[in-house]
mmCIF file of C-alpha atoms in Angstrom:
data_model
loop_
_atom_site.group_PDB
_atom_site.id
_atom_site.type_symbol
_atom_site.label_atom_id
_atom_site.label_comp_id
_atom_site.label_asym_id
_atom_site.label_seq_id
_atom_site.Cartn_x
_atom_site.Cartn_y
_atom_site.Cartn_z
ATOM 1 C CA MET A 483 -7.618 -15.683 -26.146
ATOM 2 C CA TYR A 484 -8.138 -17.356 -22.768
ATOM 3 C CA ARG A 485 -4.955 -17.458 -20.669
ATOM 4 C CA LYS A 486 -4.284 -17.874 -16.981
ATOM 5 C CA GLY A 487 -1.621 -15.953 -15.112
ATOM 6 C CA LEU A 488 0.082 -15.674 -11.740
ATOM 7 C CA ALA A 489 0.438 -12.600 -9.568
ATOM 8 C CA VAL A 490 3.260 -12.531 -7.006
ATOM 9 C CA THR A 491 4.112 -10.007 -4.312
ATOM 10 C CA THR A 492 6.176 -9.602 -1.135
ATOM 11 C CA ASP A 493 5.200 -7.139 1.582
ATOM 12 C CA CYS A 494 6.111 -6.015 5.076
ATOM 13 C CA ASN A 495 6.576 -2.720 6.885
ATOM 14 C CA SER A 496 8.770 -3.386 9.914
ATOM 15 C CA ARG A 497 7.917 -0.024 11.460
ATOM 16 C CA TYR A 498 4.263 -1.107 11.642
ATOM 17 C CA VAL A 499 5.268 -4.430 13.207
ATOM 18 C CA PHE A 500 7.483 -2.721 15.773
ATOM 19 C CA ALA A 501 4.573 -0.447 16.707
ATOM 20 C CA ASP A 502 2.194 -3.412 17.080
ATOM 21 C CA PRO A 503 3.423 -6.897 16.076
ATOM 22 C CA TYR A 504 -0.080 -8.372 15.906
ATOM 23 C CA VAL A 505 -1.713 -5.637 13.795
ATOM 24 C CA GLY A 506 1.474 -4.891 11.841
ATOM 25 C CA THR A 507 1.716 -8.465 10.612
ATOM 26 C CA MET A 508 -1.976 -8.558 9.722
ATOM 27 C CA ILE A 509 -1.292 -5.446 7.657
ATOM 28 C CA ALA A 510 1.563 -7.224 5.841
ATOM 29 C CA VAL A 511 -0.785 -10.052 4.833
ATOM 30 C CA ALA A 512 -3.588 -7.643 3.931
ATOM 31 C CA GLU A 513 -1.318 -5.477 1.792
ATOM 32 C CA ALA A 514 -0.086 -8.544 -0.068
ATOM 33 C CA ALA A 515 -3.672 -9.638 -0.746
ATOM 34 C CA ARG A 516 -4.597 -6.080 -1.758
ATOM 35 C CA ASN A 517 -1.754 -6.018 -4.273
ATOM 36 C CA ILE A 518 -2.857 -9.331 -5.759
ATOM 37 C CA VAL A 519 -6.453 -8.108 -6.065
ATOM 38 C CA CYS A 520 -5.309 -4.802 -7.608
ATOM 39 C CA SER A 521 -3.600 -6.813 -10.350
ATOM 40 C CA GLY A 522 -6.822 -8.674 -11.117
ATOM 41 C CA GLY A 523 -5.881 -11.841 -9.258
ATOM 42 C CA GLU A 524 -7.338 -13.987 -6.510
ATOM 43 C CA PRO A 525 -5.027 -14.611 -3.504
ATOM 44 C CA LEU A 526 -4.097 -18.292 -3.214
ATOM 45 C CA GLY A 527 -1.378 -18.864 -0.645
ATOM 46 C CA VAL A 528 1.434 -17.459 1.455
ATOM 47 C CA THR A 529 5.051 -18.119 2.231
ATOM 48 C CA ASN A 530 7.041 -16.107 4.715
ATOM 49 C CA CYS A 531 10.455 -15.041 5.932
ATOM 50 C CA LEU A 532 10.261 -14.140 9.617
ATOM 51 C CA ASN A 533 13.223 -12.036 10.738
ATOM 52 C CA PHE A 534 13.645 -11.261 14.426
ATOM 53 C CA GLY A 535 16.301 -10.692 17.070
ATOM 54 C CA ASN A 536 17.263 -12.963 19.963
ATOM 55 C CA PRO A 537 14.191 -15.012 20.986
ATOM 56 C CA TYR A 538 15.520 -15.268 24.564
ATOM 57 C CA ASP A 539 14.873 -11.540 24.853
ATOM 58 C CA PRO A 540 11.287 -11.348 26.224
ATOM 59 C CA GLU A 541 10.417 -8.352 24.030
ATOM 60 C CA VAL A 542 11.630 -10.107 20.883
ATOM 61 C CA TYR A 543 9.800 -13.296 21.812
ATOM 62 C CA TYR A 544 6.624 -11.276 22.353
ATOM 63 C CA GLN A 545 7.051 -9.671 18.916
ATOM 64 C CA PHE A 546 7.499 -13.087 17.334
ATOM 65 C CA THR A 547 4.484 -14.740 18.971
ATOM 66 C CA GLU A 548 2.201 -11.772 18.238
ATOM 67 C CA ALA A 549 3.386 -11.672 14.618
ATOM 68 C CA ILE A 550 2.503 -15.355 14.239
ATOM 69 C CA ARG A 551 -0.915 -14.692 15.745
ATOM 70 C CA GLY A 552 -1.564 -11.767 13.401
ATOM 71 C CA MET A 553 -0.392 -13.671 10.341
ATOM 72 C CA GLY A 554 -2.649 -16.584 11.202
ATOM 73 C CA GLU A 555 -5.743 -14.444 11.671
ATOM 74 C CA ALA A 556 -5.247 -12.516 8.438
ATOM 75 C CA CYS A 557 -4.464 -15.652 6.423
ATOM 76 C CA ARG A 558 -7.648 -17.295 7.645
ATOM 77 C CA LYS A 559 -9.643 -14.209 6.647
ATOM 78 C CA PHE A 560 -8.235 -14.161 3.111
ATOM 79 C CA ASP A 561 -8.234 -17.974 2.798
ATOM 80 C CA THR A 562 -4.510 -17.988 2.022
ATOM 81 C CA PRO A 563 -2.818 -21.014 3.648
ATOM 82 C CA VAL A 564 0.828 -20.717 4.636
ATOM 83 C CA THR A 565 2.560 -23.301 2.460
ATOM 84 C CA GLY A 566 6.064 -22.771 3.815
ATOM 85 C CA GLY A 567 8.607 -20.257 4.972
ATOM 86 C CA ASN A 568 11.469 -19.813 7.373
ATOM 87 C CA VAL A 569 12.337 -18.184 10.680
ATOM 88 C CA SER A 570 15.554 -16.230 11.151
ATOM 89 C CA PHE A 571 16.503 -15.293 14.723
ATOM 90 C CA TYR A 572 19.475 -13.446 16.228
ATOM 91 C CA ASN A 573 19.364 -10.653 13.644
ATOM 92 C CA GLN A 574 21.023 -7.924 15.639
ATOM 93 C CA SER A 575 24.080 -5.756 16.116
ATOM 94 C CA PRO A 576 25.744 -4.186 19.170
ATOM 95 C CA ASP A 577 23.109 -1.453 18.841
ATOM 96 C CA GLY A 578 20.286 -3.944 19.352
ATOM 97 C CA PRO A 579 17.931 -6.206 17.372
ATOM 98 C CA VAL A 580 16.564 -5.372 13.951
ATOM 99 C CA TYR A 581 12.982 -4.237 13.697
ATOM 100 C CA PRO A 582 10.724 -7.311 13.589
ATOM 101 C CA THR A 583 10.257 -8.082 9.902
ATOM 102 C CA PRO A 584 7.811 -10.893 9.068
ATOM 103 C CA THR A 585 7.992 -10.616 5.298
ATOM 104 C CA ILE A 586 4.972 -12.054 3.510
ATOM 105 C CA GLY A 587 5.197 -13.565 0.049
ATOM 106 C CA MET A 588 1.854 -14.199 -1.628
ATOM 107 C CA VAL A 589 0.834 -15.768 -4.913
ATOM 108 C CA GLY A 590 -2.473 -15.241 -6.673
ATOM 109 C CA LEU A 591 -4.225 -16.576 -9.752
ATOM 110 C CA LEU A 592 -5.582 -14.615 -12.695
ATOM 111 C CA ASP A 593 -7.964 -17.121 -14.241
ATOM 112 C CA ASP A 594 -8.236 -14.991 -17.385
ATOM 113 C CA MET A 595 -5.492 -12.561 -18.407
ATOM 114 C CA ASN A 596 -8.092 -10.463 -20.199
ATOM 115 C CA TYR A 597 -9.005 -9.179 -16.742
ATOM 116 C CA LYS A 598 -5.525 -8.205 -15.576
ATOM 117 C CA MET A 599 -5.245 -4.749 -14.040
ATOM 118 C CA SER A 600 -2.333 -2.324 -13.769
ATOM 119 C CA LEU A 601 -1.564 0.673 -11.579
ATOM 120 C CA ASP A 602 -0.897 3.259 -14.311
ATOM 121 C CA PHE A 603 -3.307 6.025 -15.257
ATOM 122 C CA LYS A 604 -4.432 5.523 -18.856
ATOM 123 C CA ASN A 605 -5.904 8.688 -20.402
ATOM 124 C CA GLU A 606 -6.127 12.414 -19.893
ATOM 125 C CA GLY A 607 -9.563 13.262 -18.517
ATOM 126 C CA ASP A 608 -10.118 9.974 -16.669
ATOM 127 C CA ALA A 609 -11.606 10.435 -13.204
ATOM 128 C CA ILE A 610 -9.554 9.536 -10.116
ATOM 129 C CA TYR A 611 -11.234 8.052 -7.053
ATOM 130 C CA LEU A 612 -10.104 6.939 -3.618
ATOM 131 C CA THR A 613 -11.867 3.790 -2.386
ATOM 132 C CA GLY A 614 -11.813 2.844 1.280
ATOM 133 C CA LYS A 615 -12.152 4.701 4.540
ATOM 134 C CA VAL A 616 -10.387 8.049 4.976
ATOM 135 C CA VAL A 617 -8.990 8.386 8.503
ATOM 136 C CA ASP A 618 -7.292 11.255 10.324
ATOM 137 C CA ASP A 619 -4.171 9.217 11.042
ATOM 138 C CA ILE A 620 -0.435 9.615 10.372
ATOM 139 C CA GLY A 621 0.778 6.865 12.737
ATOM 140 C CA SER A 622 4.006 5.052 11.677
ATOM 141 C CA SER A 623 4.007 6.878 8.338
ATOM 142 C CA GLU A 624 7.071 7.746 6.281
ATOM 143 C CA TYR A 625 5.989 11.370 6.581
ATOM 144 C CA LEU A 626 5.908 11.306 10.373
ATOM 145 C CA HIS A 627 9.211 9.429 10.581
ATOM 146 C CA LYS A 628 11.285 11.147 7.904
ATOM 147 C CA ILE A 629 9.801 14.647 7.714
ATOM 148 C CA LYS A 630 8.698 15.224 11.295
ATOM 149 C CA GLY A 631 11.442 13.119 12.909
ATOM 150 C CA VAL A 632 9.082 11.007 15.026
ATOM 151 C CA GLU A 633 10.757 7.603 15.184
ATOM 152 C CA PHE A 634 8.133 5.755 17.235
ATOM 153 C CA SER A 635 4.371 6.110 16.844
ATOM 154 C CA THR A 636 1.201 4.033 16.785
ATOM 155 C CA VAL A 637 0.401 1.521 14.054
ATOM 156 C CA PRO A 638 -1.719 2.946 11.202
ATOM 157 C CA TYR A 639 -5.474 2.458 11.183
ATOM 158 C CA PHE A 640 -6.449 -1.052 10.102
ATOM 159 C CA ASN A 641 -9.695 -3.033 10.101
ATOM 160 C CA LEU A 642 -9.552 -6.576 8.752
ATOM 161 C CA ASP A 643 -13.260 -6.801 7.911
ATOM 162 C CA GLU A 644 -13.204 -3.482 6.034
ATOM 163 C CA GLU A 645 -10.136 -4.655 4.126
ATOM 164 C CA PHE A 646 -11.856 -7.884 3.108
ATOM 165 C CA ARG A 647 -14.947 -6.053 1.841
ATOM 166 C CA LEU A 648 -12.766 -3.658 -0.153
ATOM 167 C CA HIS A 649 -11.134 -6.607 -1.920
ATOM 168 C CA GLU A 650 -14.544 -8.032 -2.802
ATOM 169 C CA ILE A 651 -15.723 -4.856 -4.550
ATOM 170 C CA LEU A 652 -12.365 -4.407 -6.279
ATOM 171 C CA ARG A 653 -12.642 -7.879 -7.799
ATOM 172 C CA LYS A 654 -16.104 -6.982 -9.065
ATOM 173 C CA LEU A 655 -14.915 -3.675 -10.532
ATOM 174 C CA VAL A 656 -12.074 -5.422 -12.351
ATOM 175 C CA ARG A 657 -14.218 -8.262 -13.702
ATOM 176 C CA GLU A 658 -16.882 -5.860 -14.956
ATOM 177 C CA LYS A 659 -14.232 -3.551 -16.453
ATOM 178 C CA MET A 660 -15.479 -0.536 -14.531
ATOM 179 C CA ILE A 661 -11.993 0.711 -13.685
ATOM 180 C CA LEU A 662 -8.915 1.420 -15.797
ATOM 181 C CA SER A 663 -6.271 1.277 -13.058
ATOM 182 C CA ALA A 664 -5.905 0.280 -9.417
ATOM 183 C CA HIS A 665 -3.083 1.038 -6.999
ATOM 184 C CA ASP A 666 -3.072 0.454 -3.253
ATOM 185 C CA LEU A 667 -2.003 2.992 -0.647
ATOM 186 C CA SER A 668 0.942 2.007 1.511
ATOM 187 C CA GLU A 669 4.270 3.690 2.330
ATOM 188 C CA GLY A 670 4.124 7.402 1.590
ATOM 189 C CA GLY A 671 0.333 7.548 1.573
ATOM 190 C CA LEU A 672 -2.020 8.912 -1.052
ATOM 191 C CA ILE A 673 0.360 11.303 -2.771
ATOM 192 C CA ILE A 674 2.897 8.522 -3.454
ATOM 193 C CA SER A 675 0.184 6.245 -4.824
ATOM 194 C CA LEU A 676 -0.917 9.013 -7.197
ATOM 195 C CA LEU A 677 2.636 9.692 -8.335
ATOM 196 C CA GLU A 678 3.364 6.008 -8.948
ATOM 197 C CA SER A 679 0.186 5.784 -11.033
ATOM 198 C CA ALA A 680 1.247 8.811 -13.067
ATOM 199 C CA PHE A 681 4.870 7.848 -13.795
ATOM 200 C CA PRO A 682 4.492 4.983 -16.331
ATOM 201 C CA ARG A 683 2.761 7.079 -19.026
ATOM 202 C CA ALA A 684 4.055 10.495 -17.924
ATOM 203 C CA LEU A 685 0.511 11.601 -17.164
ATOM 204 C CA GLY A 686 -0.235 14.150 -14.461
ATOM 205 C CA PHE A 687 -3.161 14.672 -12.142
ATOM 206 C CA SER A 688 -5.240 17.445 -10.635
ATOM 207 C CA VAL A 689 -6.602 16.520 -7.208
ATOM 208 C CA SER A 690 -7.921 18.234 -4.111
ATOM 209 C CA HIS A 691 -8.595 17.570 -0.443
ATOM 210 C CA THR A 692 -12.251 18.155 0.360
ATOM 211 C CA VAL A 693 -12.673 16.357 3.714
ATOM 212 C CA SER A 694 -12.948 19.123 6.295
ATOM 213 C CA ASP A 695 -12.360 16.992 9.394
ATOM 214 C CA ILE A 696 -9.125 15.395 8.119
ATOM 215 C CA ARG A 697 -5.889 17.300 8.588
ATOM 216 C CA ASN A 698 -4.079 18.049 5.356
ATOM 217 C CA ASP A 699 -0.905 16.062 6.048
ATOM 218 C CA ALA A 700 -2.897 13.016 7.185
ATOM 219 C CA PHE A 701 -4.985 13.120 4.014
ATOM 220 C CA TRP A 702 -2.022 13.193 1.632
ATOM 221 C CA PHE A 703 0.652 11.313 3.599
ATOM 222 C CA GLY A 704 -1.169 9.174 6.151
ATOM 223 C CA GLU A 705 -0.889 5.404 5.731
ATOM 224 C CA ALA A 706 -4.244 4.227 7.072
ATOM 225 C CA GLN A 707 -4.846 0.829 5.485
ATOM 226 C CA GLY A 708 -7.608 -0.583 3.304
ATOM 227 C CA ARG A 709 -7.506 2.038 0.549
ATOM 228 C CA VAL A 710 -6.969 1.943 -3.213
ATOM 229 C CA VAL A 711 -6.707 4.649 -5.871
ATOM 230 C CA VAL A 712 -8.592 3.806 -9.068
ATOM 231 C CA SER A 713 -9.136 5.621 -12.342
ATOM 232 C CA VAL A 714 -12.367 5.498 -14.322
ATOM 233 C CA SER A 715 -13.299 6.691 -17.804
ATOM 234 C CA ALA A 716 -15.435 9.833 -17.928
ATOM 235 C CA GLU A 717 -18.353 7.905 -19.413
ATOM 236 C CA GLY A 718 -18.061 5.139 -16.795
ATOM 237 C CA LYS A 719 -18.284 7.331 -13.691
ATOM 238 C CA ASP A 720 -22.009 6.817 -13.046
ATOM 239 C CA ASP A 721 -21.808 3.022 -13.228
ATOM 240 C CA PHE A 722 -18.707 2.987 -11.037
ATOM 241 C CA GLU A 723 -20.239 5.207 -8.364
ATOM 242 C CA ALA A 724 -23.475 3.220 -8.305
ATOM 243 C CA SER A 725 -21.615 -0.067 -7.941
ATOM 244 C CA VAL A 726 -19.338 1.098 -5.117
ATOM 245 C CA LYS A 727 -22.175 2.867 -3.325
ATOM 246 C CA SER A 728 -24.271 -0.306 -3.345
ATOM 247 C CA SER A 729 -21.375 -2.218 -1.759
ATOM 248 C CA GLY A 730 -21.232 0.121 1.232
ATOM 249 C CA ILE A 731 -17.528 0.814 0.706
ATOM 250 C CA PRO A 732 -16.629 4.501 1.280
ATOM 251 C CA PHE A 733 -15.257 6.312 -1.740
ATOM 252 C CA MET A 734 -14.571 9.853 -2.874
ATOM 253 C CA ALA A 735 -13.704 11.649 -6.103
ATOM 254 C CA LEU A 736 -10.213 13.134 -5.994
ATOM 255 C CA GLY A 737 -9.927 14.790 -9.393
ATOM 256 C CA SER A 738 -8.779 13.807 -12.862
ATOM 257 C CA VAL A 739 -5.830 12.680 -14.947
ATOM 258 C CA THR A 740 -3.995 15.457 -16.819
ATOM 259 C CA THR A 741 -1.347 15.686 -19.524
ATOM 260 C CA GLY A 742 1.802 15.834 -17.432
ATOM 261 C CA ASN A 743 1.648 18.427 -14.684
ATOM 262 C CA ILE A 744 0.686 17.853 -11.074
ATOM 263 C CA ASN A 745 -1.842 20.107 -9.384
ATOM 264 C CA VAL A 746 -2.700 19.592 -5.709
ATOM 265 C CA ASN A 747 -5.261 21.779 -3.969
ATOM 266 C CA ASN A 748 -5.024 24.259 -6.866
ATOM 267 C CA GLU A 749 -1.253 24.516 -6.463
ATOM 268 C CA ASN A 750 1.036 23.689 -9.383
ATOM 269 C CA TRP A 751 3.556 21.097 -8.203
ATOM 270 C CA GLY A 752 5.390 20.964 -11.527
ATOM 271 C CA SER A 753 6.079 18.228 -14.049
ATOM 272 C CA VAL A 754 5.517 14.558 -13.357
ATOM 273 C CA ARG A 755 8.869 13.845 -15.037
ATOM 274 C CA ASP A 756 10.649 16.025 -12.471
ATOM 275 C CA TRP A 757 8.944 14.144 -9.671
ATOM 276 C CA GLU A 758 9.816 10.808 -11.269
ATOM 277 C CA LYS A 759 13.475 11.833 -11.438
ATOM 278 C CA GLU A 760 13.440 12.655 -7.718
ATOM 279 C CA TYR A 761 11.690 9.369 -6.970
ATOM 280 C CA GLU A 762 14.087 7.211 -8.987
ATOM 281 C CA ASN A 763 17.184 8.993 -7.668
ATOM 282 C CA ALA A 764 16.186 8.849 -4.006
ATOM 283 C CA LEU A 765 18.561 6.035 -3.012
ATOM 284 C CA PRO A 766 21.624 7.296 -4.976
ATOM 285 C CA SER A 767 21.007 10.780 -3.582
ATOM 286 C CA PHE A 768 20.757 9.420 -0.040
ATOM 287 C CA LEU A 769 24.001 7.490 -0.419
ATOM 288 C CA ASN A 770 25.814 10.433 -2.012
ATOM 289 C CA ASN A 771 24.737 12.730 0.797
ATOM 290 C CA SER A 772 26.032 10.377 3.495
ATOM 291 C CA LYS A 773 29.496 12.043 3.153
ATOM 292 C CA GLY A 774 31.345 8.875 3.892
ATOM 293 C CA GLU A 775 29.224 7.936 6.896
ATOM 294 C CA ASN A 776 27.669 4.495 7.115
ATOM 295 C CA ALA A 777 24.339 5.232 5.421
ATOM 296 C CA LEU A 778 23.270 1.622 5.907
ATOM 297 C CA SER A 779 23.922 1.432 9.640
ATOM 298 C CA PRO A 780 21.686 -0.899 11.696
ATOM 299 C CA ILE A 781 18.374 0.417 12.952
#
């Protein structure tokens, strides 16, 4: 049956934009396009919701103008015209302005729903690959902010041309049914992408870090852009590797899908269901642990 479909996403990481408004906003557009492509769609157009502080503050005005510049460049690259949106200024409290948050909404077209793609791992024994460039970078990551307590850092690695080429090969892989799942890397890095791919079917994974010149925390928790985790059937590995290699896109084998336990670098991290429970209860746990303090205080 031939059916068309729509893919819709909204994306923005205000910490990236605060670190570099120009690159951070390009990343917001690129992540939106990456999500559309990972679903099997073709990006069509953009709307936006641009949230900033007082524009008479020179720093805020700089953030706003650079965000517009970054959005324009990325939208031209992905051929996604901005069809509308809104600007909201004066978003601030006595503690100061909010982080600049140019939220990007993007719509894409699936011209045949038979080629839709999902993020979930499908079968035990499927191979797991990371596509895109691996970089020794933890800038502006959740890990660096929340675990290491570094509030301000550089924007994560991003290259617009590399991102565009990654989308091209992903579309080919989807259309030729060479992959079984696709999930982009964003907040939380590689380990979060793997967990989110494992949760829907309660499948686990066994993966390892084999890149000697990349520090361990950057490999698992870094948020360098332009990367996607895919799974491939055991019998389809050769065709997949040949296709990606011919495209010039970097890729690496991470490991395989398992029945329900998580193994990282030969360490047993326990059941995927336990990790899912922690993941789903993160916000209630955060609010419960606030002990009456204002857990949602302004940035």
